[in-house]
Tab-separated table of C-alpha atoms in Angstrom:
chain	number	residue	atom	x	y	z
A	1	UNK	CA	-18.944	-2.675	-12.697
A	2	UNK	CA	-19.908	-5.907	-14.225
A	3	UNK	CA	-18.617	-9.053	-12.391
A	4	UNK	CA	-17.415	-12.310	-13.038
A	5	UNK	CA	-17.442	-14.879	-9.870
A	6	UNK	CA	-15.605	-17.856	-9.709
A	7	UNK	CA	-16.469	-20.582	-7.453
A	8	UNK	CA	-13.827	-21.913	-5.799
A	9	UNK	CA	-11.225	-19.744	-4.967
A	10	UNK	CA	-9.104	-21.736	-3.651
A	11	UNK	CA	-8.452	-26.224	-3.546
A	12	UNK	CA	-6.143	-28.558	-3.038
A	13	UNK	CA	-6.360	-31.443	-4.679
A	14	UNK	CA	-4.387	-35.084	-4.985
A	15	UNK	CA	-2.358	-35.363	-8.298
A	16	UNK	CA	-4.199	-37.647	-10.711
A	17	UNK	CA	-8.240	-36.776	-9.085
A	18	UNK	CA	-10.616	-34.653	-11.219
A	19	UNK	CA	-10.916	-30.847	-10.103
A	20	UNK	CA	-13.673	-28.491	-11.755
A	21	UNK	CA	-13.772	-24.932	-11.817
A	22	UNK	CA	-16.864	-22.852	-11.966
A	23	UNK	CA	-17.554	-19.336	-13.174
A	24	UNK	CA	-20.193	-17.371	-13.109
A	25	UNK	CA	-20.115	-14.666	-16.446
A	26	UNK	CA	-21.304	-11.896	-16.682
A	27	UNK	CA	-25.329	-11.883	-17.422
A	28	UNK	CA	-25.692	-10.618	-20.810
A	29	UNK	CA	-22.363	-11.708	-22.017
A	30	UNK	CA	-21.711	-13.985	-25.227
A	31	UNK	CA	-17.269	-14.959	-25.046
A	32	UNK	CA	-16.099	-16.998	-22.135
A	33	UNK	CA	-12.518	-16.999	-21.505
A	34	UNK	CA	-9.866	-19.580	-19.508
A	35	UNK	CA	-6.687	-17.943	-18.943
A	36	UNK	CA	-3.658	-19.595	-16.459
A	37	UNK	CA	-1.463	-17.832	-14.794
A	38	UNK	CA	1.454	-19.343	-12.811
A	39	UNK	CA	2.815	-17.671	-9.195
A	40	UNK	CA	3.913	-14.374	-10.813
A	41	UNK	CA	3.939	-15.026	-14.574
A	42	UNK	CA	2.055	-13.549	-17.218
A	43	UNK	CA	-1.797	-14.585	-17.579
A	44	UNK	CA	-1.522	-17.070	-20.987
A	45	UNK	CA	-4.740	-18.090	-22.476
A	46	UNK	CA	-6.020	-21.691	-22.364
A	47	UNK	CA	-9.488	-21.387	-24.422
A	48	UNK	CA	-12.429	-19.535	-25.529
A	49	UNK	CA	-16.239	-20.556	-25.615
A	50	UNK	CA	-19.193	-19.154	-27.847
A	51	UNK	CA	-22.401	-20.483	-28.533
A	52	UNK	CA	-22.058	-23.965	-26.710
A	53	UNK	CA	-18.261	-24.874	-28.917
A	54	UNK	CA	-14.620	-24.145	-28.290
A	55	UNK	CA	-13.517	-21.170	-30.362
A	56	UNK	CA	-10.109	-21.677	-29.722
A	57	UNK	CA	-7.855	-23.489	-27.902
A	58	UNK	CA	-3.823	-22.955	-26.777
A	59	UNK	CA	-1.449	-25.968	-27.032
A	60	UNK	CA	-1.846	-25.321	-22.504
A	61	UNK	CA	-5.372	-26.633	-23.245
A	62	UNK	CA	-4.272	-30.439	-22.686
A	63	UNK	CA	-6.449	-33.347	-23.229
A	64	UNK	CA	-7.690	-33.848	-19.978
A	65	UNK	CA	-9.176	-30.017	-19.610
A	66	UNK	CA	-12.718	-29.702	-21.295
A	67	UNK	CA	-15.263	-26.818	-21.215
A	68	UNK	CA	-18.413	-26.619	-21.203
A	69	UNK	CA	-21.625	-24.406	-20.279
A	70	UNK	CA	-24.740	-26.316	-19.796
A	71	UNK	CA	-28.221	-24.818	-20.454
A	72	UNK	CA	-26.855	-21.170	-19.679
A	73	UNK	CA	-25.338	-22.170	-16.116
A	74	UNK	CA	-21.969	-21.862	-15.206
A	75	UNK	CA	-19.152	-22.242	-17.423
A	76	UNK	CA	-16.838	-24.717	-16.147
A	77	UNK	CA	-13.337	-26.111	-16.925
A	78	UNK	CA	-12.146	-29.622	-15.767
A	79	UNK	CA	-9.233	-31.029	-15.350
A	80	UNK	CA	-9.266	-34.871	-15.610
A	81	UNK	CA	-7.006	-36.318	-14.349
A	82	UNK	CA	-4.942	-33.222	-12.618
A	83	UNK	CA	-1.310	-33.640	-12.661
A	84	UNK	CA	1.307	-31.104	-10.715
A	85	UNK	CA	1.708	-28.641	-13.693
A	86	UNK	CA	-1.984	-27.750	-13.259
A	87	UNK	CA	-1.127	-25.935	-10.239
A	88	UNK	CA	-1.874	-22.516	-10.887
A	89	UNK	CA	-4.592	-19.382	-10.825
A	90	UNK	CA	-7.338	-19.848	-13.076
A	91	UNK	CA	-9.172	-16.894	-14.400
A	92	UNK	CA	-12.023	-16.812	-16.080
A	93	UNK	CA	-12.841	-14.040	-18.092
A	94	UNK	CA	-16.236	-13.019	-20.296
A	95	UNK	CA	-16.740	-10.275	-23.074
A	96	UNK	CA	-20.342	-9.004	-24.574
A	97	UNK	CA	-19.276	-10.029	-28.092
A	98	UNK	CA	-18.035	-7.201	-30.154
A	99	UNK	CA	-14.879	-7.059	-31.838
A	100	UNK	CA	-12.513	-5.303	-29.290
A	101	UNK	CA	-15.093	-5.694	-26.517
A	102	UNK	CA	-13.340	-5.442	-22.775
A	103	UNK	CA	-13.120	-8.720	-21.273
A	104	UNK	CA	-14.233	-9.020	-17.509
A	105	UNK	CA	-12.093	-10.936	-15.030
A	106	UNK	CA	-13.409	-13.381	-12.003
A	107	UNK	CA	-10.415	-13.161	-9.253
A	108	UNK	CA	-9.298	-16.300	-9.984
A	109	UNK	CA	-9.869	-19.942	-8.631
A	110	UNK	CA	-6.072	-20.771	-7.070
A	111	UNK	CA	-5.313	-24.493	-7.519
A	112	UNK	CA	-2.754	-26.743	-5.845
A	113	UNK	CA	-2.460	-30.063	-6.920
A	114	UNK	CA	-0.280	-32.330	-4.222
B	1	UNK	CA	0.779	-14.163	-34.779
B	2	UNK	CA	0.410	-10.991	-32.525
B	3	UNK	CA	3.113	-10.705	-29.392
B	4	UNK	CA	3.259	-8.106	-26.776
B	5	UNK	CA	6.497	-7.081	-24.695
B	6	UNK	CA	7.017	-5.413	-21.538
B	7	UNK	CA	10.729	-4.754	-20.886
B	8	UNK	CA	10.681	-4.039	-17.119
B	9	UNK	CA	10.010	-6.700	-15.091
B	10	UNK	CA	9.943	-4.582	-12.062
B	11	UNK	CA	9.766	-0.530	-12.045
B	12	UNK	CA	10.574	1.224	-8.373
B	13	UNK	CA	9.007	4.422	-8.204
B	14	UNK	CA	8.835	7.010	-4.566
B	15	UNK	CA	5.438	8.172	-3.775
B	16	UNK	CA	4.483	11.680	-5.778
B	17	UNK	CA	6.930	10.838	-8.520
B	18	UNK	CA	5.866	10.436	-12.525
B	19	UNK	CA	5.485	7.064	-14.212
B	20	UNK	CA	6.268	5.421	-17.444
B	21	UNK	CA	5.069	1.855	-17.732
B	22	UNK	CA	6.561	0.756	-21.293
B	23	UNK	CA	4.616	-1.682	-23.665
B	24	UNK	CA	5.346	-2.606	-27.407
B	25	UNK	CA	3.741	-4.733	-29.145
B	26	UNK	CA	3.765	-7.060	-32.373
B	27	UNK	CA	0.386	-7.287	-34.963
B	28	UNK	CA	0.275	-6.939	-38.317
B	29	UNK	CA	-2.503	-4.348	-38.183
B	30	UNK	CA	-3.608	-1.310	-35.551
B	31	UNK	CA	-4.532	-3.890	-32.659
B	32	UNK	CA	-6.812	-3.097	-29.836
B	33	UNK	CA	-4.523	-2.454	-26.299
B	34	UNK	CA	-5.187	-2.147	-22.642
B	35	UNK	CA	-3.885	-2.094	-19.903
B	36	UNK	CA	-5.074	-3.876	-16.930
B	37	UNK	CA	-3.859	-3.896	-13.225
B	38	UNK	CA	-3.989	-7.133	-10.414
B	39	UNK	CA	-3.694	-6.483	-7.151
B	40	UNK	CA	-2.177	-9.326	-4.631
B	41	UNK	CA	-4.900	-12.420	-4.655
B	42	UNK	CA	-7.473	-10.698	-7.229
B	43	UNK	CA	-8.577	-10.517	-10.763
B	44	UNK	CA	-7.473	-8.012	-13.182
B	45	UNK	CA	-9.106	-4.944	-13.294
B	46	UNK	CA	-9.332	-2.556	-16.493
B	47	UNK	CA	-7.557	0.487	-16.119
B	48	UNK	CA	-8.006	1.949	-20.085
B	49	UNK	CA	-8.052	0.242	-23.714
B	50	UNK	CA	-7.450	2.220	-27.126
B	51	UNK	CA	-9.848	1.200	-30.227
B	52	UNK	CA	-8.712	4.332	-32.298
B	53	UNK	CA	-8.724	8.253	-32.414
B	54	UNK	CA	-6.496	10.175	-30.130
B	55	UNK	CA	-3.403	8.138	-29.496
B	56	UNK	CA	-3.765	9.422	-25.625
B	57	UNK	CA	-6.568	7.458	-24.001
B	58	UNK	CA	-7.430	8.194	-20.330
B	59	UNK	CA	-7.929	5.813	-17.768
B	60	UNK	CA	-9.470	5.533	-14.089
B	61	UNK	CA	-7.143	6.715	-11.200
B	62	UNK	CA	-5.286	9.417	-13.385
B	63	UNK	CA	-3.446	6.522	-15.329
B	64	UNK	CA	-2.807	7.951	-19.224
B	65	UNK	CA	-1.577	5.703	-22.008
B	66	UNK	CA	-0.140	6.802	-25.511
B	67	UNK	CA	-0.622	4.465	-28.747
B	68	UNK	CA	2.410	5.490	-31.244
B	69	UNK	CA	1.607	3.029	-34.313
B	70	UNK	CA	5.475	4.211	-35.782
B	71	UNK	CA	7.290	3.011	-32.433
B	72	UNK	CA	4.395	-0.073	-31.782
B	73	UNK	CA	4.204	0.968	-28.404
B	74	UNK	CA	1.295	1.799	-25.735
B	75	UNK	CA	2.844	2.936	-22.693
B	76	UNK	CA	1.298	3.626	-19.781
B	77	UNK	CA	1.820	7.400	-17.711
B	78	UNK	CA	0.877	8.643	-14.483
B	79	UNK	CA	1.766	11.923	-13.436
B	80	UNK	CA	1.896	11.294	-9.578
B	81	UNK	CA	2.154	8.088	-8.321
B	82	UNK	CA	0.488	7.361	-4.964
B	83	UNK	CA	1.302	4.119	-2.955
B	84	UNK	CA	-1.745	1.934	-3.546
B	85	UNK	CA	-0.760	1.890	-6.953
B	86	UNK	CA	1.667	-0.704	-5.958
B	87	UNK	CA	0.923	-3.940	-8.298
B	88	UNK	CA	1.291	-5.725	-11.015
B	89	UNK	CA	0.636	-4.421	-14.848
B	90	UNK	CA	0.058	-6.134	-17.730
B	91	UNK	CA	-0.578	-4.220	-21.258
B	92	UNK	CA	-2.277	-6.828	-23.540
B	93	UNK	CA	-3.619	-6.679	-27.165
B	94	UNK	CA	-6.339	-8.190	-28.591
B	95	UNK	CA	-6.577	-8.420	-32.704
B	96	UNK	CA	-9.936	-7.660	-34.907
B	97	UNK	CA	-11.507	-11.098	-35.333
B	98	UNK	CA	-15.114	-10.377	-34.688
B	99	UNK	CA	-16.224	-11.098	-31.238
B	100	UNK	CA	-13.432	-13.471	-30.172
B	101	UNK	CA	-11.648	-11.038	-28.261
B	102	UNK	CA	-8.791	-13.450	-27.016
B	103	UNK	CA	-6.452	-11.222	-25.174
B	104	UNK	CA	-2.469	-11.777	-25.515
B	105	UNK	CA	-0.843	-10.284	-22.373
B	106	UNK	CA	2.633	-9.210	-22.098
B	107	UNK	CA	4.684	-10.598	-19.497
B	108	UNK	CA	3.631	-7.924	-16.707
B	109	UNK	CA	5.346	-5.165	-14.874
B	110	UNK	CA	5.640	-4.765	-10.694
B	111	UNK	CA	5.117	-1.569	-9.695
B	112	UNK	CA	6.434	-0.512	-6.236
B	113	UNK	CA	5.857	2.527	-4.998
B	114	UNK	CA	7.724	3.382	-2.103
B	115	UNK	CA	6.704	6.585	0.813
């Protein structure tokens, strides 16, 4: 089926450095998803991308995490500066654009921030 | 605001046996549900979703789910159980607002299956 890569998968990273996270959607698909998901908690949404602007944002999305997908490359969230709460799975997700579409999930980029 | 609730936190289940995988949920309208599965250290995968039509929606690897609008609930039913079904199983909703198809996940269930 369609896939959704996510580059890394896993890094450690100093408390307080910048950290960005890279997905690759899939081709023909128009809805880019963030979603966190703490060591064996629920997946919670951070923020949703369409046509080059936020769609929506969670009160997880802090100030220092920004999106962005330049010129149809990947879509990318950073975290500036990281802080020990970031620690966590990230999962990127991506859906064709209908209303109930199925969203497709990358396996996750695991970080640890030290 | 939409919500979705899984009661089990953890289901134990022997090999061959029958599963119930209980989801309700919280929307002001008919939402759109699925269920999706994660195995250790991956992504989640799809295993069915329910737009509309017949409440009983099939899904890959014999999983069934039933949408009762009257008990808001979507739970998810296999008949036999096999031991790589072992994971974790969130049911998630997603309301009609055009193409933003933000997903609200319950808080997941861990399946064990045991031999």
């Amino acid at each position: 089926g369609p896939k959704v890569l996510q580059i890394p998968s896993h890094q450690i990273i100093d408390m307080g450095q910048m950290v960005t996270l890279n997905c690759d959607p899939v081709s023909n698909h128009l809805y880019f998803y963030w979603y966190k998901q703490i060591l064996g908690q629920q997946m919670e949404f951070l923020v949703n991308f369409y046509n080059g602007k936020v769609m929506e944002k969670s009160k997880l999305f802090k100030d220092q995490f920004s999106v962005e997908r330049p010129d149809g490359s990947y879509f990318t969230l950073k975290i500036q500066p990281t802080a020990l709460e970031d620690s966590a799975v990230y999962f990127c997700a991506s859906s064709p654009g209908n209303s109930g579409n199925t969203l497709y999930f990358g396996e996750g980029s695991r970080l640890i921030v030290v | 605001a939409q919500s979705v609730t899984q009661p089990d936190a953890r289901v134990t289940v022997s090999e061959g046996a029958s599963l119930q995988l209980r989801c309700k949920y919280s929307y002001s309208a008919t939402p759109y549900l699925f269920w999706y599965v994660q195995y250790p250290r991956q992504g989640l995968q799809l295993l069915l979703k329910y737009y509309s039509g017949d409440p009983v929606v099939q899904g890959v690897n014999s999983f069934e789910a039933e949408f009762s609008k009257s008990n808001s609930s979507f739970h998810l039913q296999k008949a036999s159980v096999h031991w790589s079904d072992s994971a974790v199983y969130f049911c998630a909703l997603s309301a009609h607002t055009g193409g933003n198809n933000k997903l609200t996940f319950g808080q997941g269930t861990v399946l064990s299956v045991i031999p």
